[in-house]
Structure formats: C-alpha cells, structure tokens
PDB file of C-alpha atoms in Angstrom:
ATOM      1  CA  UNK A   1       0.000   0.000   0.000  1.00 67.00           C
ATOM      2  CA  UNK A   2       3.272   2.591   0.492  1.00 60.00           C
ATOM      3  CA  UNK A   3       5.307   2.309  -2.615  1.00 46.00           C
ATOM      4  CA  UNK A   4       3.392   1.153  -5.872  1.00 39.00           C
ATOM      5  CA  UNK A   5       1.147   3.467  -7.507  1.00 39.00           C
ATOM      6  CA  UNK A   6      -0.330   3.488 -10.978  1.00 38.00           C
ATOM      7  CA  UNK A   7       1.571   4.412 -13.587  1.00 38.00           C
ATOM      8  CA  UNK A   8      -0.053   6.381 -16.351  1.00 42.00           C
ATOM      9  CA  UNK A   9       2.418   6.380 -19.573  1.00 39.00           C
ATOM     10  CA  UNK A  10       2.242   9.823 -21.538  1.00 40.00           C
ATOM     11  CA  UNK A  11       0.079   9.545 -24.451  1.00 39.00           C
ATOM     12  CA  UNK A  12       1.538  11.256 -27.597  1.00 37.00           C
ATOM     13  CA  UNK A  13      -0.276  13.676 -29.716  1.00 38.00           C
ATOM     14  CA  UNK A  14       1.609  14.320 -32.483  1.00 43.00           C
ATOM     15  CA  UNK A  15       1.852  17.944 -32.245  1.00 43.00           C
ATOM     16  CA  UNK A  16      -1.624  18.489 -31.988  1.00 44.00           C
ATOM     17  CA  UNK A  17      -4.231  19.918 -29.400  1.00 45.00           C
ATOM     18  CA  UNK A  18      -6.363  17.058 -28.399  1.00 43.00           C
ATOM     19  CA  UNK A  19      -9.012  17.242 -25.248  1.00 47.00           C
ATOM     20  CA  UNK A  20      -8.272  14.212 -23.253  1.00 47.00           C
ATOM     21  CA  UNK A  21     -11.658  12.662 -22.006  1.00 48.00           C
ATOM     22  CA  UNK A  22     -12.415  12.947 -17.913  1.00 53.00           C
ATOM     23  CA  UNK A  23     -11.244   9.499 -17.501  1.00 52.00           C
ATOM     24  CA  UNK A  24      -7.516  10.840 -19.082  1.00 52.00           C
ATOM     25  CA  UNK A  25      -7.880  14.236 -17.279  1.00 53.00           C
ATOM     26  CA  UNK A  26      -8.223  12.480 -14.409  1.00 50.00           C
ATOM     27  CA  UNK A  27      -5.363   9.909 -14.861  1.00 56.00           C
ATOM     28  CA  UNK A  28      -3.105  12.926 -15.615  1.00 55.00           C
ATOM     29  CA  UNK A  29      -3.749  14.862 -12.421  1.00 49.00           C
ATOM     30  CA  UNK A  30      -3.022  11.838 -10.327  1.00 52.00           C
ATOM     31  CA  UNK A  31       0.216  11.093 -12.505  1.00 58.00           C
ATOM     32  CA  UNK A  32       0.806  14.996 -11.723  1.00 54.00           C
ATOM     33  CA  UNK A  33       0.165  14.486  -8.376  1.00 52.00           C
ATOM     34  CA  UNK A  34       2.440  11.499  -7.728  1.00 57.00           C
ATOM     35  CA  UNK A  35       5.170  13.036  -9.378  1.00 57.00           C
ATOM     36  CA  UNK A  36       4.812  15.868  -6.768  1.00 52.00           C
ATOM     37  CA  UNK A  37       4.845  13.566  -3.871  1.00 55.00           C
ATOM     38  CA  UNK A  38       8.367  11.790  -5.161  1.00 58.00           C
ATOM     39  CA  UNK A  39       9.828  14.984  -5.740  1.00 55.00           C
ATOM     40  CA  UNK A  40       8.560  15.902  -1.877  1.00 56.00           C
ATOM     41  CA  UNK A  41      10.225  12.411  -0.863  1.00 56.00           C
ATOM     42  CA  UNK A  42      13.013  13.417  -2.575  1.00 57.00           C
ATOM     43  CA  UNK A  43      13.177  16.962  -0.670  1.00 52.00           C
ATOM     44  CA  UNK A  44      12.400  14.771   2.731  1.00 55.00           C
ATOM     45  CA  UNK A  45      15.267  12.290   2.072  1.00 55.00           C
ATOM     46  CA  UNK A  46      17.781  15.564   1.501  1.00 50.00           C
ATOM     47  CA  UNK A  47      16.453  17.599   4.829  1.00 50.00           C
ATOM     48  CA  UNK A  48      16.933  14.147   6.665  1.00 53.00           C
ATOM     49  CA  UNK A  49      20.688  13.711   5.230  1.00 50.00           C
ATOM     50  CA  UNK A  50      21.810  17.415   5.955  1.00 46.00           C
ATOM     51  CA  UNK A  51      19.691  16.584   9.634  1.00 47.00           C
ATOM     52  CA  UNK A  52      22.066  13.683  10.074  1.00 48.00           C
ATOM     53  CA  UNK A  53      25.293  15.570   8.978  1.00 48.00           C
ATOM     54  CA  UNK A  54      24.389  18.485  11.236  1.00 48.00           C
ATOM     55  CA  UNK A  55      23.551  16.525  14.000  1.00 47.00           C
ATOM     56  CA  UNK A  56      26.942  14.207  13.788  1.00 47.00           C
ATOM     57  CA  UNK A  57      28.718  17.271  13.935  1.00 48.00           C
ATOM     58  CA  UNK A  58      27.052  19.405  16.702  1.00 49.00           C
ATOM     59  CA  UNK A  59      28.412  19.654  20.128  1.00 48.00           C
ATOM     60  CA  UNK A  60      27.626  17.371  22.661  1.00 48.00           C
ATOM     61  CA  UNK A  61      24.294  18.116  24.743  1.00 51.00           C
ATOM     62  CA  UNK A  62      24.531  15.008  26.931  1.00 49.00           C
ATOM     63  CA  UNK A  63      23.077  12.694  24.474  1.00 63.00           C
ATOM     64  CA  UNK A  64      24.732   9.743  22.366  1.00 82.00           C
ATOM     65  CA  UNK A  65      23.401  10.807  18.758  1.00 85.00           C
ATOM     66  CA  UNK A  66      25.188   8.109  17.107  1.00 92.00           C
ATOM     67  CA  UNK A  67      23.642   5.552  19.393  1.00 95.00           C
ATOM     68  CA  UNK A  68      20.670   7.500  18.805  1.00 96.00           C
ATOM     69  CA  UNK A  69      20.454   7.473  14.825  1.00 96.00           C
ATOM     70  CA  UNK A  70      22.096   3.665  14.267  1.00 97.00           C
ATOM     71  CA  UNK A  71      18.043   3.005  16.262  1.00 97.00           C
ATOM     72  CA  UNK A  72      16.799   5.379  13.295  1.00 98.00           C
ATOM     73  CA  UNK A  73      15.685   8.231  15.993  1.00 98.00           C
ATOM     74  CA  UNK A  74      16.821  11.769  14.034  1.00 97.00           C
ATOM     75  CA  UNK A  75      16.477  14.605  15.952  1.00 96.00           C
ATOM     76  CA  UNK A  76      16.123  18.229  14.411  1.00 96.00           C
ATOM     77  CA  UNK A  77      18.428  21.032  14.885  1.00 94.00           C
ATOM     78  CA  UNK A  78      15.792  22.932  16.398  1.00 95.00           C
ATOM     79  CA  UNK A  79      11.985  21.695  17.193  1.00 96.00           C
ATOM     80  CA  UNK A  80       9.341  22.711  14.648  1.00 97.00           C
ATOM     81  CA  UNK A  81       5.880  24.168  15.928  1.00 96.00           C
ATOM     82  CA  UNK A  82       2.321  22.394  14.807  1.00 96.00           C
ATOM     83  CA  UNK A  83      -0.067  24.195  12.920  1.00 95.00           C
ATOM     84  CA  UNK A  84      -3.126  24.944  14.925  1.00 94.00           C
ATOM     85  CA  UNK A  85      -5.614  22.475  13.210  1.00 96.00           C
ATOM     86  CA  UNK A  86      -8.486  20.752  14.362  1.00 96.00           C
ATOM     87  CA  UNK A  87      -8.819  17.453  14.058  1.00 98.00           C
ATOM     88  CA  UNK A  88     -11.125  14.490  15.484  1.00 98.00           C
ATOM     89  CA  UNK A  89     -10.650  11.604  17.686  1.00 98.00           C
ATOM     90  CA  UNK A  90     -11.717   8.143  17.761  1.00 98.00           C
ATOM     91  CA  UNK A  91     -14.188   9.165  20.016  1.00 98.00           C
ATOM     92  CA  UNK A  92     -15.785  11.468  18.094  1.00 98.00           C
ATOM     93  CA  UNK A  93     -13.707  14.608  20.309  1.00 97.00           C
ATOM     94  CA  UNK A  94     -12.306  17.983  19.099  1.00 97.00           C
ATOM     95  CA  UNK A  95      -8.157  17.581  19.074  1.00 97.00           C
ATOM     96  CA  UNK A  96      -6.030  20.844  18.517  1.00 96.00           C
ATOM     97  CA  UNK A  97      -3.259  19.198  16.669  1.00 95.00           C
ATOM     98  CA  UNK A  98      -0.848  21.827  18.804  1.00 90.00           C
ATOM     99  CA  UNK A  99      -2.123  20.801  22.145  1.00 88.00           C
ATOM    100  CA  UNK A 100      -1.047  17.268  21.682  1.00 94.00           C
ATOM    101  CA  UNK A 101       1.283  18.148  25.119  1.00 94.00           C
ATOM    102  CA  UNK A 102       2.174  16.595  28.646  1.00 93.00           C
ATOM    103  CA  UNK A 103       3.476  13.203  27.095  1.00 96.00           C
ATOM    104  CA  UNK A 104       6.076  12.485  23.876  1.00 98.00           C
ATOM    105  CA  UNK A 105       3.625  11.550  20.781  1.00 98.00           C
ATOM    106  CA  UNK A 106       4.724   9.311  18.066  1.00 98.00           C
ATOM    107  CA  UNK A 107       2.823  10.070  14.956  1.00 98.00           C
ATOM    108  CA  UNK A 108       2.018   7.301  12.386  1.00 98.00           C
ATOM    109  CA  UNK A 109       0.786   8.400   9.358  1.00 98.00           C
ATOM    110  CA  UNK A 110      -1.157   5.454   8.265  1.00 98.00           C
ATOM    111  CA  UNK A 111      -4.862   4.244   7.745  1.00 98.00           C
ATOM    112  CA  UNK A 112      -7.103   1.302   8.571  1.00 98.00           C
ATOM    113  CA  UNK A 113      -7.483  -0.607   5.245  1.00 97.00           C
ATOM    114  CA  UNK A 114      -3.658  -0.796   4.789  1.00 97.00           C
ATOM    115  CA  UNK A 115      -2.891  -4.204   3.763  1.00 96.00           C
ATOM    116  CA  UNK A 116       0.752  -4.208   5.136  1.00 95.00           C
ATOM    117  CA  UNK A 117       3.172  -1.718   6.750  1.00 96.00           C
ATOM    118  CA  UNK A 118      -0.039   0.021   8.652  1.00 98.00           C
ATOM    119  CA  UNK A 119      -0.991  -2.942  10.552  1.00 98.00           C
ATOM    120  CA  UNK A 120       2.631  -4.347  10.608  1.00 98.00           C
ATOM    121  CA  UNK A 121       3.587  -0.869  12.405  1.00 98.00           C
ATOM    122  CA  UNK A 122       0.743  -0.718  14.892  1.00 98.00           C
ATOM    123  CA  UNK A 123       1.896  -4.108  16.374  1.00 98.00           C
ATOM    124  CA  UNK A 124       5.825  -2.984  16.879  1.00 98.00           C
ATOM    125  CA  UNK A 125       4.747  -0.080  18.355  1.00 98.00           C
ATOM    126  CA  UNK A 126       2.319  -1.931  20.696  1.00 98.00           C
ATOM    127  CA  UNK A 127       5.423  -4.661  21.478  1.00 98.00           C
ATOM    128  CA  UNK A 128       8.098  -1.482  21.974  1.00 98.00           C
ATOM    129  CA  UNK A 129       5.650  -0.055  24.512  1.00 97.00           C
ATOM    130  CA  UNK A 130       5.885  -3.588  26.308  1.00 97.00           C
ATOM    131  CA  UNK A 131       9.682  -3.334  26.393  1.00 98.00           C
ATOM    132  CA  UNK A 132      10.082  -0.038  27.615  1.00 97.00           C
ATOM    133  CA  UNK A 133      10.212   0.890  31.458  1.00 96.00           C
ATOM    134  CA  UNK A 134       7.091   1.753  33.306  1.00 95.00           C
ATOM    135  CA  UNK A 135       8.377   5.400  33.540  1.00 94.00           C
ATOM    136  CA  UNK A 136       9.262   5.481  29.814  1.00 96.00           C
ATOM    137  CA  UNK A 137       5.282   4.121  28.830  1.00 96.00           C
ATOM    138  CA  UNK A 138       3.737   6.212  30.677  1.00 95.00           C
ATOM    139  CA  UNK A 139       5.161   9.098  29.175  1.00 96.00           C
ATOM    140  CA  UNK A 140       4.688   8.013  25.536  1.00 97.00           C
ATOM    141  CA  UNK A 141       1.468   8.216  23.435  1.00 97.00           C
ATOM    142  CA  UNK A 142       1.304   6.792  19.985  1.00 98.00           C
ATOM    143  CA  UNK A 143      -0.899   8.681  17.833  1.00 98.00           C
ATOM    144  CA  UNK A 144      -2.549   6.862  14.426  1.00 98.00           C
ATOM    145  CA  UNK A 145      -3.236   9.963  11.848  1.00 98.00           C
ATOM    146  CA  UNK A 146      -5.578   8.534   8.855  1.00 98.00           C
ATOM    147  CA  UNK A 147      -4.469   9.380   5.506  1.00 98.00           C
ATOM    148  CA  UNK A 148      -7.660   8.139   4.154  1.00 98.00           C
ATOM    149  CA  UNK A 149     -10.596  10.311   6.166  1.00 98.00           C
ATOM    150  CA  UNK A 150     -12.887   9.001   3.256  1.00 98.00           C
ATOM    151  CA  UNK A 151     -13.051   5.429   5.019  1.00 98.00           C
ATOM    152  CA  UNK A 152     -11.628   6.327   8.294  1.00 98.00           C
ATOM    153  CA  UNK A 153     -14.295   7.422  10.691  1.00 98.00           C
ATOM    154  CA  UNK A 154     -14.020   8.090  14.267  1.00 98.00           C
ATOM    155  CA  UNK A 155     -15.470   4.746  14.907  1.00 98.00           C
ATOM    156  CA  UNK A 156     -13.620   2.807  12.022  1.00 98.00           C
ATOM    157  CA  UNK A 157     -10.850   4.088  14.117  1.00 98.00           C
ATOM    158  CA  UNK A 158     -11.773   3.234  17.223  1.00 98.00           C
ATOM    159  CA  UNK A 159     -12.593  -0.490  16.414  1.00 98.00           C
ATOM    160  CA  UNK A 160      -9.041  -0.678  14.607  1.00 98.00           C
ATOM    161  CA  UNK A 161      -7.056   0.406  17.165  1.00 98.00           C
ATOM    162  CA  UNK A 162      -8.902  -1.645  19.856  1.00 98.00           C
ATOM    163  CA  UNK A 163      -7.069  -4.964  17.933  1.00 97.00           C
ATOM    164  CA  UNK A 164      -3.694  -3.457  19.142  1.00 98.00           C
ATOM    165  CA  UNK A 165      -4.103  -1.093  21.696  1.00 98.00           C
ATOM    166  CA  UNK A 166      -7.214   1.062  22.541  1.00 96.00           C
ATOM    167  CA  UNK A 167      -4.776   3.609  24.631  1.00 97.00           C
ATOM    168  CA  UNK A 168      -3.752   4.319  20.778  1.00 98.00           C
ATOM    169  CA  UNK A 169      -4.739   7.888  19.626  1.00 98.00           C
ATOM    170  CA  UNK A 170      -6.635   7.755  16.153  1.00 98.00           C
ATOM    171  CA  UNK A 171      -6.934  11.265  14.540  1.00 98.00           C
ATOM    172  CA  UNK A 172      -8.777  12.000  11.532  1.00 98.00           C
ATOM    173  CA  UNK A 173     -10.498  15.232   9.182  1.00 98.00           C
ATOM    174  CA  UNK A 174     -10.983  16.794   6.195  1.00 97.00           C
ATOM    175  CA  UNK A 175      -8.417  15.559   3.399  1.00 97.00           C
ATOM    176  CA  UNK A 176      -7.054  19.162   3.694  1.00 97.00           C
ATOM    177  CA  UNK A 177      -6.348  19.635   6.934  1.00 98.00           C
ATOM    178  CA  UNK A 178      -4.626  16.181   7.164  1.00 98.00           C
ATOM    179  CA  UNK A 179      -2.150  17.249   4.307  1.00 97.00           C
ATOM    180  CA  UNK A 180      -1.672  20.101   5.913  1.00 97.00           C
ATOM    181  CA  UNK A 181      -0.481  18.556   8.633  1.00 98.00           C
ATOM    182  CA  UNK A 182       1.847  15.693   7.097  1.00 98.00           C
ATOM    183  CA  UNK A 183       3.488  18.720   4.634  1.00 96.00           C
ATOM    184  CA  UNK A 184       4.437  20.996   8.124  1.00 97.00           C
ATOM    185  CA  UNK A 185       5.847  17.636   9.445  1.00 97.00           C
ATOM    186  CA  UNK A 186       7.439  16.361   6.302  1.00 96.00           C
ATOM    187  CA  UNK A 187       5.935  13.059   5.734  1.00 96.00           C
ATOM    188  CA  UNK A 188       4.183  13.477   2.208  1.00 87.00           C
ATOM    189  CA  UNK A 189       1.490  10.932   1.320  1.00 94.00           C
ATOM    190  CA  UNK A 190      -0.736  10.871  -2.012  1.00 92.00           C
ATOM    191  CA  UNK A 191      -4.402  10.634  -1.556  1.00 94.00           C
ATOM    192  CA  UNK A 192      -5.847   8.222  -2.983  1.00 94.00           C
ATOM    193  CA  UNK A 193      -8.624   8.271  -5.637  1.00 95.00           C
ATOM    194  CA  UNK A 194     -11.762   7.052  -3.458  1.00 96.00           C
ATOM    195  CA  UNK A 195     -14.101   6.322  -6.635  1.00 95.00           C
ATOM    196  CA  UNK A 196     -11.836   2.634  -7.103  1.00 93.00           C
ATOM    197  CA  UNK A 197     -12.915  -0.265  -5.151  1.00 92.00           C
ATOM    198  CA  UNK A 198     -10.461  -1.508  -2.628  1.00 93.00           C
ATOM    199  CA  UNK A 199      -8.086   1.575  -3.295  1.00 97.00           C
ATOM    200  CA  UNK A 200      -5.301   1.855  -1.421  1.00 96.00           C
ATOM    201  CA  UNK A 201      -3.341   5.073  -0.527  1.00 97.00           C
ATOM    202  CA  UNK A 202       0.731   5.902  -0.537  1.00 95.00           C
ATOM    203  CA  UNK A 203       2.263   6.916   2.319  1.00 96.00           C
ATOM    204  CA  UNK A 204       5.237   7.035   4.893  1.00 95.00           C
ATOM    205  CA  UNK A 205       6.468   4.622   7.255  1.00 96.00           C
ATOM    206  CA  UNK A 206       8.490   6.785   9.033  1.00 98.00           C
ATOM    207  CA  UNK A 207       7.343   8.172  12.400  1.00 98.00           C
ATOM    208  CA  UNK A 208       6.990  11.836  13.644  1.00 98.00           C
ATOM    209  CA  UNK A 209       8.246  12.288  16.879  1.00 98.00           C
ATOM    210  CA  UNK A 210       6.259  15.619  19.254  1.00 98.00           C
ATOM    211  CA  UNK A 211       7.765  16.773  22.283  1.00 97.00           C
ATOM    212  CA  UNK A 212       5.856  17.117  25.535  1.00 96.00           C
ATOM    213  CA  UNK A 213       5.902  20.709  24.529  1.00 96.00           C
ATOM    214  CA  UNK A 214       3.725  20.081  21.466  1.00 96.00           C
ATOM    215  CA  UNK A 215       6.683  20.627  18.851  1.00 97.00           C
ATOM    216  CA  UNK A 216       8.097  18.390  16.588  1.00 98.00           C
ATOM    217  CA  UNK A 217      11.430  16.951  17.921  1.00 97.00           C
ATOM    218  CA  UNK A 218      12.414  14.697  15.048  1.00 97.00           C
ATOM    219  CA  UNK A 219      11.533  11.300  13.406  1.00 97.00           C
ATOM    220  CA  UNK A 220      11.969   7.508  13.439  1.00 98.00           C
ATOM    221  CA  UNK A 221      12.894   6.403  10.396  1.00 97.00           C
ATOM    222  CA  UNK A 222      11.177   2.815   8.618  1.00 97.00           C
ATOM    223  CA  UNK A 223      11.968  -0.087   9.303  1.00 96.00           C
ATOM    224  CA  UNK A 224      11.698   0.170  13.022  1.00 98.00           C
ATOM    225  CA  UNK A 225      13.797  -1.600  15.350  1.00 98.00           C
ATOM    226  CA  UNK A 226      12.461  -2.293  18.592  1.00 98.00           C
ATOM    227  CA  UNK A 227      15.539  -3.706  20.421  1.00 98.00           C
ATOM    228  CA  UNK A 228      17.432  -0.710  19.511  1.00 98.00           C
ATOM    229  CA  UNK A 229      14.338   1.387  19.664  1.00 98.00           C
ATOM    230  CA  UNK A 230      14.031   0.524  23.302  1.00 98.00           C
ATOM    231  CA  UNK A 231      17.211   1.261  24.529  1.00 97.00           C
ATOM    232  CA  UNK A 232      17.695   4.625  23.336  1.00 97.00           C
ATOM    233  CA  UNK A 233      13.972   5.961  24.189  1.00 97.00           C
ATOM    234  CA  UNK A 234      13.825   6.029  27.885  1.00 96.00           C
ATOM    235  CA  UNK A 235      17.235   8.547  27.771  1.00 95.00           C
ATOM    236  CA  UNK A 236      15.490  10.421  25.252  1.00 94.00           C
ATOM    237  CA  UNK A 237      12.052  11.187  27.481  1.00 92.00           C
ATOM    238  CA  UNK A 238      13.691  11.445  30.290  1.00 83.00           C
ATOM    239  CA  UNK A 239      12.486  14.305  32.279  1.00 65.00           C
ATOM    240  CA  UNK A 240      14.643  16.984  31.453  1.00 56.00           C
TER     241      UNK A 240
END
C-alpha cells in the first residue's frame, strides 16, 4: 500500500491539441500528483541527510546521537511548531493538533485498510511499549493519523485500534487539513482516488516524533527496530 502506484504512460499527440476525455484528465492529475509527492520524498530524504550531517557534527548536549540514529531516531536542529488544526478523535472529540502536550507523541501516518506496513507498524509499536520501562510508557502516546478520512471514521478508528491497543490515539479530518499537517511535518502521502474499489493510498512509514511541549522533535525512520528502539527511548524522554 506505500510504494506502488499506478503508472499512467504519456500519451503522444503528435503535435496536436487534443481534449483528453475525464477518464484521461483524471489519470493525468493523479500522474501529476504522484510526481509531486516523489519529488517531496526526494526533498524529505535531503532535509533528513543534511539533519544527520548536522547533527553528527554538533556539540555534545549530553546525548549519544550516534547511538541514537544507528536506532533510526533523528532529531532536528531545532523543534518545529504544529499548525493549529483541528482534528477528530476516535471518540468522536475535538483535538487541537498543537495541544497534543504533557506526554512524547509518536505520529504514524497510516490508515485502517492498509494491507501491510499500517498494521505491521501498529503491532511494533504496541510490542516497543511492552519493552520499555514503566516510567518510559507512561510518558509516551502513539498517535494513528488517517491518511484516508474518506473510510476512516471516528469509529472505524476506534474499532481498529482496539485490535492493538485502545490507549492508541486515532486522529482523523478533512483531506485538507490532514495534508496540511503531514506537509508541516514532512511526511508526504498521495491521496488516494476514493471512486476505485479496494483503493489503497501511498504513504510514509516513518514516524513523527512531538515533544511534551507540542513541537516536533524529530523522526523515526522505517523499518523500526524495537531492540534498539528501546534502549535509546527512555534517555530520550527522560524528564529533562
């Protein structure tokens, strides 16, 4: 469900001015559309490299960032505010995206009719909170943001995450506000076109990682690795 899309060859027109039909329009835009998101992955991959370089060569603050990045955690430079949106709950409640404070949030961009790395996810992140220190759990909130609102309603969501862990967040909205959110986080996804049966939507497995302050701190990059994953955590929640 995260890496193949349609491909829609270029049709050639011989010079001349031909009005595609709806069905071609429509093919185009998404082929438009993809291309954006790969050129946004692109972007993401370069931020995340010059992240990496500037972090390896910052001065200590008391932290072991190349213990920290061989577990895939990569922290920014300097935190990055949320925009003030509203989203929904799986209960149906008002959520200021910015208010998500008090704890450390890890933010899955994902939805419920994934087939693979959604599901696959959920359950690491369910075992890593099982491996981590009392202390360390209870500070941490994982937080399941739908890329697919057209499916994923507050009670889709809450029956999904009750398989792995009904202390999971679900979050979900209108299509814009969720791509607002995923662009000020960098973690691109391509929504889907909901007029195909069974469609299934491109995304991200990395992870978004928000302070107890309510500012993004960094991310954990795909595949996960729990072992490594939770031995570097608890230092990094620590109260400071």
């Amino acid at each position: 469900c995260c890496s193949t899309s349609e491909r829609n060859p270029a049709a050639s027109l011989g010079g001349r001015e031909t009005r595609a039909p709806p069905a071609a329009s429509k093919r185009e835009f998404m082929s438009r559309t993809q291309k954006t998101v790969v050129v946004l992955a692109a972007l993401v991959a370069l931020v995340l490299g010059l992240t990496v370089n500037k972090v390896l060569n910052s001065k200590g603050d008391g932290t072991d960032k190349v213990a920290l990045l061989d577990a895939g955690i990569v922290l920014l430079p300097q935190s990055r505010s949320l925009p003030s949106l509203a989203l929904t709950d799986q209960n149906g409640q008002a959520l200021q995206v910015d208010q998500l404070k008090d704890k450390w949030s890890l933010l899955f961009f994902g939805y419920t009719f994934c087939p693979d790395i959604c599901p696959a996810t959920l359950a690491q992140l369910r075992q890593l909170q099982g491996m981590l220190p009392a202390e360390a759990k209870d500070k941490l909130r994982v937080v399941l943001v739908t890329v697919d609102p057209h499916r994923d309603t507050p009670e889709q969501l809450k029956k999904y995450l009750g398989f792995f862990d009904p202390a999971f967040l679900g979050l979900t909205g209108s299509q814009e506000d969720l791509q607002k959110l995923a662009a000020a986080v960098s973690i691109p996804y391509i929504p889907a076109d909901t007029s195909k049966e069974n469609y299934t939507v491109d995304h991200s497995g990395n992870l978004v990682i928000i302070g107890p302050d309510g500012t993004q701190r960094g991310f954990i990059r795909a595949p996960l690795n729990n072992e490594k994953l939770a031995a570097q955590l608890p230092g990094l929640i620590k109260p400071q």
